[in-house]
Tab-separated table of C-alpha atoms and ligand atoms in Angstrom:
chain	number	residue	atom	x	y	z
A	1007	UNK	CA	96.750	139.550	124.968
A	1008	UNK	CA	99.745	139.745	122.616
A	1009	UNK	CA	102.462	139.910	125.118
A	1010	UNK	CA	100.936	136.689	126.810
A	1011	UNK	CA	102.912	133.142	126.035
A	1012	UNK	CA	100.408	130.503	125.656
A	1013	UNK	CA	101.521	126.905	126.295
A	1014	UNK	CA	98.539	124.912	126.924
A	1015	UNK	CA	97.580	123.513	123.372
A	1016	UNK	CA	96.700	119.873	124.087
A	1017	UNK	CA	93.788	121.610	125.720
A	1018	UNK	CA	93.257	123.895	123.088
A	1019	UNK	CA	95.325	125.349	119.960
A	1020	UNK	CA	94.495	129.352	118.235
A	1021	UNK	CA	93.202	128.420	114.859
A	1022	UNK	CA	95.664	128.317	112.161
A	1023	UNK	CA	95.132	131.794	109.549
A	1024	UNK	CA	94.753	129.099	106.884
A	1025	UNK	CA	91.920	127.317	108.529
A	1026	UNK	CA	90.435	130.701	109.692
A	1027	UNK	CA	90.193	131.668	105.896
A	1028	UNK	CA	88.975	127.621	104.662
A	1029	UNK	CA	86.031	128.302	107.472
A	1030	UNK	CA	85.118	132.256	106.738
A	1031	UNK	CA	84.738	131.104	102.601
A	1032	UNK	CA	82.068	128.443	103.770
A	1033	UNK	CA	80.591	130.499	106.640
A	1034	UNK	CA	77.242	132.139	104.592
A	1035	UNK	CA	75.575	129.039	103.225
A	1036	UNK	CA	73.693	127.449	102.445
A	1037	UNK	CA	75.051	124.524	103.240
A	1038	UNK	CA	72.932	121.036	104.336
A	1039	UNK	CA	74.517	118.610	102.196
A	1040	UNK	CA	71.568	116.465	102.580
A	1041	UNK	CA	69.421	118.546	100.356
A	1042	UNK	CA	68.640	118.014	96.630
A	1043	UNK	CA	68.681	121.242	94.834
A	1044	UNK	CA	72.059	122.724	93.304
A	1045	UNK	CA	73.164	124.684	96.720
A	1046	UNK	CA	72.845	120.740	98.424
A	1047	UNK	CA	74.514	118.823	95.770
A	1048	UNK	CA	77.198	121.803	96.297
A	1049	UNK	CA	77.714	121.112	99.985
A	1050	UNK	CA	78.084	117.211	99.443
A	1051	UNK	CA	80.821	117.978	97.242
A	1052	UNK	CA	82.366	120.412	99.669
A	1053	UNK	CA	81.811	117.930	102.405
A	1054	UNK	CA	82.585	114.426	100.480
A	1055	UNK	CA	85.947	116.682	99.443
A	1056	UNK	CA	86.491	117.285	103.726
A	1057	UNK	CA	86.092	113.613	104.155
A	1058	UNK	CA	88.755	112.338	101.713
A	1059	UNK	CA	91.288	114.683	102.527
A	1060	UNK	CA	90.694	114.026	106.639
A	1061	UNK	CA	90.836	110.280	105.579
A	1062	UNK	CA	93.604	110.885	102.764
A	1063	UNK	CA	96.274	112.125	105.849
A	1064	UNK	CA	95.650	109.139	108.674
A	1065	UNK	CA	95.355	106.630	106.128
A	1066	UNK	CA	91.703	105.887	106.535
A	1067	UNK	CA	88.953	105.098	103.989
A	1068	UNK	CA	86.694	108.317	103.256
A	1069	UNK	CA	83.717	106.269	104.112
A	1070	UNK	CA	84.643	105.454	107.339
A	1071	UNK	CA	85.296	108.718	108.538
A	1072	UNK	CA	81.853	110.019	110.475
A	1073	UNK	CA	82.273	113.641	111.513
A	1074	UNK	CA	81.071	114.453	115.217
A	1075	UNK	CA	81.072	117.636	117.021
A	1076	UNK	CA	83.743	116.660	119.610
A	1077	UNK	CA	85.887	113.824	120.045
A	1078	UNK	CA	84.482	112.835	123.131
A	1079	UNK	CA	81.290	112.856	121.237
A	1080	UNK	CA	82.945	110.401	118.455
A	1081	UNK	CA	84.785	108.348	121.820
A	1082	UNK	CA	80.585	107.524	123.108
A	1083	UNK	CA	80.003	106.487	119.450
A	1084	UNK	CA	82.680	104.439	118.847
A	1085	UNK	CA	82.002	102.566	122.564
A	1086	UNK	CA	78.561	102.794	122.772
A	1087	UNK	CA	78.053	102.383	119.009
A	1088	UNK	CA	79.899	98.704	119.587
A	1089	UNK	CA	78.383	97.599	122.598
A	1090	UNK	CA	74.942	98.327	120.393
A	1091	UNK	CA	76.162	96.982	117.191
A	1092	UNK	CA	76.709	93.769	115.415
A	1093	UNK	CA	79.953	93.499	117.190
A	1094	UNK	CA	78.010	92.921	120.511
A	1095	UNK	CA	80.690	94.218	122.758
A	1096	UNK	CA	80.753	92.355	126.428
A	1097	UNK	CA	83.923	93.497	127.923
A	1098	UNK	CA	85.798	96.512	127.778
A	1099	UNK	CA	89.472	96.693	128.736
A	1100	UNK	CA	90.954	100.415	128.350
A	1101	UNK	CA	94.620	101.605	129.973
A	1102	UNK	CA	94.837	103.229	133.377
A	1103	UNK	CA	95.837	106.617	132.001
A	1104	UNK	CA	92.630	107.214	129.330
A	1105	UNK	CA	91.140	110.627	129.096
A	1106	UNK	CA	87.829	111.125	130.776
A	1107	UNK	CA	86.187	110.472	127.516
A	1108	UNK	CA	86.960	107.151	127.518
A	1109	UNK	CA	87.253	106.234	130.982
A	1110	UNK	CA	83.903	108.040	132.618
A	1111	UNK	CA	82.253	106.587	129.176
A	1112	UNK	CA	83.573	102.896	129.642
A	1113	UNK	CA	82.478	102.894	133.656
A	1114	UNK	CA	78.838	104.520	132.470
A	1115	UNK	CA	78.509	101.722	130.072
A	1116	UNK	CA	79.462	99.188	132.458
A	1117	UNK	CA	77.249	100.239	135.014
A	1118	UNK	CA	74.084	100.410	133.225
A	1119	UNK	CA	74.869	97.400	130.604
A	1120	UNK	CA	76.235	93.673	130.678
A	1121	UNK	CA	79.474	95.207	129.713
A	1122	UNK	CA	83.051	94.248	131.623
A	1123	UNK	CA	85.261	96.678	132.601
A	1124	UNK	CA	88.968	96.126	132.553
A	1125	UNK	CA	91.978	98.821	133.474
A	1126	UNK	CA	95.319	97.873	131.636
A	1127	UNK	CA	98.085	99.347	133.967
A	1128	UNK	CA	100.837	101.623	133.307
A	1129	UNK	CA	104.658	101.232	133.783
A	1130	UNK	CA	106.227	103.860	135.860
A	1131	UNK	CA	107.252	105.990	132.279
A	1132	UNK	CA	103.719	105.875	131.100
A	1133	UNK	CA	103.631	103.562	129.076
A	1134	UNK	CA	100.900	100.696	129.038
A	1135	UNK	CA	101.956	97.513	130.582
A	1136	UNK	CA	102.371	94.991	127.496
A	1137	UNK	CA	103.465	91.621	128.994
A	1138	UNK	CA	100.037	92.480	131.375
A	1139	UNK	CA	97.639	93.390	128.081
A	1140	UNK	CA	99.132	90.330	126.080
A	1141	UNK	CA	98.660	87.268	129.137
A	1142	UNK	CA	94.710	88.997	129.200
A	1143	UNK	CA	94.466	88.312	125.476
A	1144	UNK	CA	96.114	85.098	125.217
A	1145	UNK	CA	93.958	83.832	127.956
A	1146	UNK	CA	90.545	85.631	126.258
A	1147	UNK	CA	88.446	83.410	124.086
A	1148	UNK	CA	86.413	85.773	121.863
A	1149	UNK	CA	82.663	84.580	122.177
A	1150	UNK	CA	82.421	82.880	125.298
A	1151	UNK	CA	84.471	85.361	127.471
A	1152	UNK	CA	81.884	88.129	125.766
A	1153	UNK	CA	83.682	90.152	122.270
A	1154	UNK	CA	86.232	92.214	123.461
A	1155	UNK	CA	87.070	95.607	122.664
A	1156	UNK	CA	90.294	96.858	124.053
A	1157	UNK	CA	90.979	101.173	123.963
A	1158	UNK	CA	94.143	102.146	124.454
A	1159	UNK	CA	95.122	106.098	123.111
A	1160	UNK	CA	97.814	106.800	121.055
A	1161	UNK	CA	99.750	109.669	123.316
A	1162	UNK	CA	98.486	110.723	126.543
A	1163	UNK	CA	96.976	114.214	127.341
A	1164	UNK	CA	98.960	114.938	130.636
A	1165	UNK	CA	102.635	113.473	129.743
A	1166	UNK	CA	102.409	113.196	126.185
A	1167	UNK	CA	103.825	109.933	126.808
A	1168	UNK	CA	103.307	107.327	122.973
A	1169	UNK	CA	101.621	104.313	123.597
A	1170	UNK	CA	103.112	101.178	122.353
A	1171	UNK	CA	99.511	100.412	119.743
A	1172	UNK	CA	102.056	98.382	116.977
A	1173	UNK	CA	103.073	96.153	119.280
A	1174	UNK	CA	99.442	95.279	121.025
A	1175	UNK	CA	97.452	95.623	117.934
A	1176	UNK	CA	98.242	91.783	116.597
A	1177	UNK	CA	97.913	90.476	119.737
A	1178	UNK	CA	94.495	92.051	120.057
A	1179	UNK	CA	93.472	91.010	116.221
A	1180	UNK	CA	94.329	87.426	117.243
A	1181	UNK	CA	92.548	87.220	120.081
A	1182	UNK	CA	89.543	88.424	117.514
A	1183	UNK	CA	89.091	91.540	119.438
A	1184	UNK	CA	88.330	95.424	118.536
A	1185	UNK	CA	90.872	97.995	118.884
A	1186	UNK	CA	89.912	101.737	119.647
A	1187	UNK	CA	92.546	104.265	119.301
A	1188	UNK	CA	91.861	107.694	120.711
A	1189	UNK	CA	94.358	109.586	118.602
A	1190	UNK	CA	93.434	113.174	119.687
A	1191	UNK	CA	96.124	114.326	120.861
A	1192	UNK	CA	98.490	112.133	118.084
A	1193	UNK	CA	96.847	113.894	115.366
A	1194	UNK	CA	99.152	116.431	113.514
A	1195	UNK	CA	101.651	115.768	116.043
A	1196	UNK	CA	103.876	112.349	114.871
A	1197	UNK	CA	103.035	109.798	112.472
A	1198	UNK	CA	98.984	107.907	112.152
A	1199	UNK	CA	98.282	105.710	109.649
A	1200	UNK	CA	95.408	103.815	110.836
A	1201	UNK	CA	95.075	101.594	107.739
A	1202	UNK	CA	98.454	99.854	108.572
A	1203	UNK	CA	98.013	99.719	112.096
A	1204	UNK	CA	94.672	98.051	111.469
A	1205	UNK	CA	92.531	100.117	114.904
A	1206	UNK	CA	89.103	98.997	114.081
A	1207	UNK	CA	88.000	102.408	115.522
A	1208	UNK	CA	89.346	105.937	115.905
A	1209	UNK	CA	88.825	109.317	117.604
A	1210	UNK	CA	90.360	112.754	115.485
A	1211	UNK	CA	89.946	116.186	116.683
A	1212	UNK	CA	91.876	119.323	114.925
A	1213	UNK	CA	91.450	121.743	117.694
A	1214	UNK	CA	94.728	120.434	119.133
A	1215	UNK	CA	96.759	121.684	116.609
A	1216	UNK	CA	95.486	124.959	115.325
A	1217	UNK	CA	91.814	122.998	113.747
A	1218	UNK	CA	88.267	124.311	114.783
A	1219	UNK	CA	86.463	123.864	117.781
A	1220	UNK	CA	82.994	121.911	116.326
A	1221	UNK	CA	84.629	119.247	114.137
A	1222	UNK	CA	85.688	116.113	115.364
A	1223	UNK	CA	85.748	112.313	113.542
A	1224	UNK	CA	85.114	108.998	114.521
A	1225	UNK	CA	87.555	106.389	112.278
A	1226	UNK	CA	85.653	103.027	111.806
A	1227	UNK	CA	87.480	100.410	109.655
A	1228	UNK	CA	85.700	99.214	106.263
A	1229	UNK	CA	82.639	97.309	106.464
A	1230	UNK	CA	82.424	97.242	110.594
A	1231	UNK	CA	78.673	98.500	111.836
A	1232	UNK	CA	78.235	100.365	114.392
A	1233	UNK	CA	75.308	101.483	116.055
A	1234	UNK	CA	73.678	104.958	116.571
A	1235	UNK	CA	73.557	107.124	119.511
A	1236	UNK	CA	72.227	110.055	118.216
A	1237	UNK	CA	69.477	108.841	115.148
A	1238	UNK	CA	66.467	110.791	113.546
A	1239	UNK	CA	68.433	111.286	110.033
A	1240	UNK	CA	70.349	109.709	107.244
A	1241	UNK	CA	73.529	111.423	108.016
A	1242	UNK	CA	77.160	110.265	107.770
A	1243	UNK	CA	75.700	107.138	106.737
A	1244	UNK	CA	72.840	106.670	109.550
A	1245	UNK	CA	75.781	106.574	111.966
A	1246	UNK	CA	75.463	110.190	113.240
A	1247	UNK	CA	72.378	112.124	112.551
A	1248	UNK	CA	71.848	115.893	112.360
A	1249	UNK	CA	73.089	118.085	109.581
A	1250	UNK	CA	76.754	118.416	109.214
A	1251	UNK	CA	79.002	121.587	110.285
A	1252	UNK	CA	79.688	122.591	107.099
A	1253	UNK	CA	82.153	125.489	107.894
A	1254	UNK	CA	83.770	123.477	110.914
A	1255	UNK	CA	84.604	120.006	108.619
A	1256	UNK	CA	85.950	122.638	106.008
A	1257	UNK	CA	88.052	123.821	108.352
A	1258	UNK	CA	89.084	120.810	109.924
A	1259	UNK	CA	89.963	119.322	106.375
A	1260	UNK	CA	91.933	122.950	105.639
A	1261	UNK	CA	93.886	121.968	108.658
A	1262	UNK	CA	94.600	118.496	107.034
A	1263	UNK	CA	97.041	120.695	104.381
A	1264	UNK	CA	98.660	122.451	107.337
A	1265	UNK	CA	99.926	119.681	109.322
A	1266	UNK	CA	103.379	119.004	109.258
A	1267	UNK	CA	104.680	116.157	111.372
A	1268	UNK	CA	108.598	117.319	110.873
A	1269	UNK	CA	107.804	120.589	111.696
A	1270	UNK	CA	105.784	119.408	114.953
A	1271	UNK	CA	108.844	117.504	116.042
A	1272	UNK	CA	111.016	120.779	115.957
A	1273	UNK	CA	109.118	121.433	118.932
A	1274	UNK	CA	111.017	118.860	121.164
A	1275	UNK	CA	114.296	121.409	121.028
A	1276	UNK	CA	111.852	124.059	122.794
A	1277	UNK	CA	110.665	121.619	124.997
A	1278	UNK	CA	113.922	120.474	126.135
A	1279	UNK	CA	114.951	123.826	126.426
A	1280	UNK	CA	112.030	124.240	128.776
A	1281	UNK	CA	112.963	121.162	131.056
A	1282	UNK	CA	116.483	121.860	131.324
A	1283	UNK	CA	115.474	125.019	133.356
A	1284	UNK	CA	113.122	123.153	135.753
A	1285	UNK	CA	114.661	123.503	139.046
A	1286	UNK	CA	116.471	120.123	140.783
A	1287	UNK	CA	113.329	119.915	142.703
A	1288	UNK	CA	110.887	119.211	139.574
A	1289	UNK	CA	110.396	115.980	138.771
A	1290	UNK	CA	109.284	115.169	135.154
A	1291	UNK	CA	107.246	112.431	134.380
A	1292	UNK	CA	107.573	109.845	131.431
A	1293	UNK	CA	111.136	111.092	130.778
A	1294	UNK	CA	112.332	108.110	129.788
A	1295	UNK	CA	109.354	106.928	127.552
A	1296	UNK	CA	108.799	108.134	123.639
A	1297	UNK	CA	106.755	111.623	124.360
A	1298	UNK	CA	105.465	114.245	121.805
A	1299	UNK	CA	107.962	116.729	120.868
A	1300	UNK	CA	105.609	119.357	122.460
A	1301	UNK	CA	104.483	118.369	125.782
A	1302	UNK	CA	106.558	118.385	129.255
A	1303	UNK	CA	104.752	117.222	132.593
A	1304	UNK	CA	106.414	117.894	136.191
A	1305	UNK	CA	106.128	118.524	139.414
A	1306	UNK	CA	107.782	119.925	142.444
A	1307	UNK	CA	106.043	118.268	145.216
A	1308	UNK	CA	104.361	121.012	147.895
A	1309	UNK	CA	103.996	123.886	145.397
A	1310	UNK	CA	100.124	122.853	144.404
A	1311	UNK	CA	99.456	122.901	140.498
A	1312	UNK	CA	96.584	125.393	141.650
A	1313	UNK	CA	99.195	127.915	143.218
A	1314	UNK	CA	101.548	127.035	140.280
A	1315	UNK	CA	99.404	128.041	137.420
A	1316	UNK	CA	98.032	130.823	139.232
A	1317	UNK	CA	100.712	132.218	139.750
A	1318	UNK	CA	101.983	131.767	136.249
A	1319	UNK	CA	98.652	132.911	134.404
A	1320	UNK	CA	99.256	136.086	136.538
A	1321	UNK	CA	103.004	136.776	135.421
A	1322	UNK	CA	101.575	136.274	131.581
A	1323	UNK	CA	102.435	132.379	131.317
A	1324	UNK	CA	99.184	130.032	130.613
A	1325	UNK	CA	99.676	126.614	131.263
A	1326	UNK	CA	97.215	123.902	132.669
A	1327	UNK	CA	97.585	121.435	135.672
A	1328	UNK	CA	98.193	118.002	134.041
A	1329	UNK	CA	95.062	117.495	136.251
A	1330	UNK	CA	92.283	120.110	135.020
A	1331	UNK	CA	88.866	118.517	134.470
A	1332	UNK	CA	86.540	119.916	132.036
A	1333	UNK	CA	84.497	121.726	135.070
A	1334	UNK	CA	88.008	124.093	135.400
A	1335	UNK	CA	89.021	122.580	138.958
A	1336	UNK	CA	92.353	121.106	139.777
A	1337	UNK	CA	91.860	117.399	141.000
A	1338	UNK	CA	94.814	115.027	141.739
A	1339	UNK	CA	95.827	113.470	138.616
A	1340	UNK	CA	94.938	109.913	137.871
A	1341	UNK	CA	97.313	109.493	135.120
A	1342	UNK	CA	99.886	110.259	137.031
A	1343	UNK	CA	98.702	108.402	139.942
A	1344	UNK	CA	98.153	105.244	137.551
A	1345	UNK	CA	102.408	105.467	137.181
A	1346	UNK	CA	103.042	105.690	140.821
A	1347	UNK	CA	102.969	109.231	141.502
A	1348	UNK	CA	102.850	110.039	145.607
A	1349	UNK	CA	99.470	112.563	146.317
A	1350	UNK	CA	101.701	114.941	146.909
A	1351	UNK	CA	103.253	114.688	143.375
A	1352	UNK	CA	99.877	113.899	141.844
A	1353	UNK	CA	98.703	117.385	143.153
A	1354	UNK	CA	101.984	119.334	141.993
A	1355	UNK	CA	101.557	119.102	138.496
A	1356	UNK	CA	102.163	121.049	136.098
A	1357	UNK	CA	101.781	120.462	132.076
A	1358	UNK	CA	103.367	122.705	129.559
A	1359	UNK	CA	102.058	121.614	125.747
A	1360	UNK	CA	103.669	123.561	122.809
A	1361	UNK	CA	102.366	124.530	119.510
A	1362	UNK	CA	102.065	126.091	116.202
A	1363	UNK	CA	102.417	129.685	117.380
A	1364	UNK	CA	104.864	128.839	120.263
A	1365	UNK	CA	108.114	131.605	119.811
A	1366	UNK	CA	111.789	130.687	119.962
A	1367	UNK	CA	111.690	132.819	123.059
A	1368	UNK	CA	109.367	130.825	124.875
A	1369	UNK	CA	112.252	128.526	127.320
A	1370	UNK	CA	113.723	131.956	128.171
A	1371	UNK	CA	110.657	133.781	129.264
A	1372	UNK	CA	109.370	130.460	130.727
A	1373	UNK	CA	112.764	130.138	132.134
A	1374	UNK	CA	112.309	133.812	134.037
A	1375	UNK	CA	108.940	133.246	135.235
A	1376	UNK	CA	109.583	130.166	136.830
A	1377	UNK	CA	112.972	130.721	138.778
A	1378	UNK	CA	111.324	133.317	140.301
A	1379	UNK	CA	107.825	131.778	141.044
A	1380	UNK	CA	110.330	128.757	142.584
A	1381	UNK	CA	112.082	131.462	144.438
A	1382	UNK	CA	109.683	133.077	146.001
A	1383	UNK	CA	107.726	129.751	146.883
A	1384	UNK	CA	110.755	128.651	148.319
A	1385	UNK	CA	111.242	131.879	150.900
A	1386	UNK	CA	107.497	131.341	151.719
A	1387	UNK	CA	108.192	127.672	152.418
A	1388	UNK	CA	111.291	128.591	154.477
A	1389	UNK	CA	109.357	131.447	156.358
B	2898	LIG	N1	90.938	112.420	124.263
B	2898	LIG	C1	92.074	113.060	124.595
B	2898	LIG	C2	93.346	112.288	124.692
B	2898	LIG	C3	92.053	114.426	124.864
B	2898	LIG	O1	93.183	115.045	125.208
B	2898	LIG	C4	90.834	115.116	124.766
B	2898	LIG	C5	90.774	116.553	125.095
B	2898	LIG	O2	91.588	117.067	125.827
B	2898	LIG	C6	89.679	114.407	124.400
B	2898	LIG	C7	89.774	113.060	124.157
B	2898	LIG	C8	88.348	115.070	124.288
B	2898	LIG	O3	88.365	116.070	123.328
B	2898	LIG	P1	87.197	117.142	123.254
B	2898	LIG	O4	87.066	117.741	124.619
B	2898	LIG	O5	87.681	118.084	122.250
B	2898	LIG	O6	85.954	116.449	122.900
């Protein structure tokens, strides 16, 4: 598998050596942290040790950080979990480009509860329409128009395109609403520092950037309740029940010492390197908009993102269609769709997402690969 270039980590990262090691020390046990007797009290130091250094590098408070097994698990907590709590969450306004987790979450909740449901549109770059978000929250009146909870992410999935949270976030505080960031795919890759930004709410995940698969965190601000959804133990504070990962939160917090925002934005000269070889036909998406350094998004309308990564995984090259669901089929991608995409461009995508372990020689393999995958598409087409 060595000789294989992987370039798909916003779906997935390898695991870091470091973290590898952190996670193989605290494999054997025993570890519930819940328990009394010496090997317990051990494994709430280990863990209460995880949970300040997670909260230590996004500028959270180490109680508010609730470990989950996914983020989309700690996304369903930190939007059910309001429209259940004290905050008694009536309308819901996310952006037009969310991941699934938020988006198929927000319409379940709206369909079954007395919950609103919102979309915030996108510019043509990506980027969340401010002026639109702003006249919505002027115009809400917290209490009678139902609390308000607006989720907008922090960098998208699909075009790694930054989402303009400092400049919403006080218009969302004075409207006395909730903010929920989901920061998965900003963590480890530019700056977070929820305190100063305020987000009442948060979704982490490591696996993104060379973390375990297994440990995830929901962010909630000091003193703001949430409810349950999973209960039937103390755990993380009655907020999540179920004994803790161990291993996985040690690894996730031995990623925390990895992470190197400066290093991750090295990436962008690969990247560019990357997009300068695209062919005139490829058209790449939230060019003009702030992107992480590691992800590029195009397409080259008529050459199906199906075909496309086929044909790449074959020649050694594993990228993802900006469009993959979680079920492993290519659909037509909404995110791009939500900045004005035609259906033919929403179903030519392709998404490139660089990482850790990417080599300098990645653009010139790439680079190979892909003028002749465009070359012989091309004397199909013409055929
Ligand atoms: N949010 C974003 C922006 C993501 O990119 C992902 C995964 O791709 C998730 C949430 C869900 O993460 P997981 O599948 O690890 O639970």
């Amino acid at each position: 598998m060595n000789s294989r270039l992987y370039l798909d980590h916003n779906a997935t990262s390898p695991m870091r050596p470091a973290v590898r090691a952190a996670m193989q020390a605290a494999l054997a046990g025993p570890h519930n942290a819940s328990s009394v007797h010496a090997e317990g009290r051990a494994a709430r130091q280990i863990l209460d040790a995880a949970r300040a250094r997670v909260a230590g590098v996004i500028g959270a408070s180490a109680p508010g950080v609730i470990f989950t097994a996914s983020a989309t698990e700690a996304i369903n907590l930190g939007l059910r979990g309001m429209v259940d709590g004290p905050a008694k969450i009536r309308r819901l306004m996310i952006s037009a480009i969310e991941h699934d987790a938020v988006r198929v979450t927000a319409e379940d909740i709206a369909a079954r509860r007395d919950v609103a449901l919102d979309i915030i549109p996108v510019t043509a770059q990506g980027q969340i329409d401010v002026d639109w978000l702003c006249h919505r929250l002027n115009a809400h009146v917290a209490g009678t128009d139902g609390n308000l909870l607006v989720a907008v992410m922090a960098a998208n999935n699909e075009t790694g395109v930054i989402q303009p949270i400092e400049a919403i976030a006080p218009a969302i505080f004075r409207s006395r609403s909730y903010l929920f960031v989901d920061a998965v795919q900003a963590f480890g890759k530019m700056p977070l520092d929820l305190g100063s930004l305020g987000a009442d709410l948060a979704a982490i995940s490591g696996h993104k950037v060379g973390g375990p698969v297994g440990a995830a965190a929901l962010i909630v601000k000091p003193g703001l309740a949430i409810a349950p959804v999973v209960t039937g133990g103390g755990q993380e504070l009655f907020r999540r029940a179920g004994t803790e990962n161990l291993p996985a939160i040690v690894g996730l917090a031995a990623l925390c010492a990895e992470l190197g925002v400066a290093e991750f934005a090295a990436l962008s000269g690969l990247r560019d390197a990357i997009e300068a070889s695209l062919p005139a036909v490829a058209r790449v998406w939230g060019q003009g908009a702030p992107r992480l350094a590691n992800t590029l998004s195009f397409s080259v309308p008529g050459f199906s993102s199906e075909t496309q990564v086929m044909a790449l995984d074959l020649a050694g090259i594993s990228v993802s269609a900006g469009a993959a669901c979680s079920s492993g089929k290519v659909r037509r991608s909404s995110v791009l769709s939500a900045m004005g995409a035609s259906a033919d461009e929403a179903t030519s995508n392709v998404r490139i997402s660089l990482g850790w372990d990417t080599p300098m020689t990645a653009p010139a393999t790439f680079a190979r690969v892909y003028t002749a995958e465009i070359a012989r598409w091309q004397k199909r087409h013409a055929a």
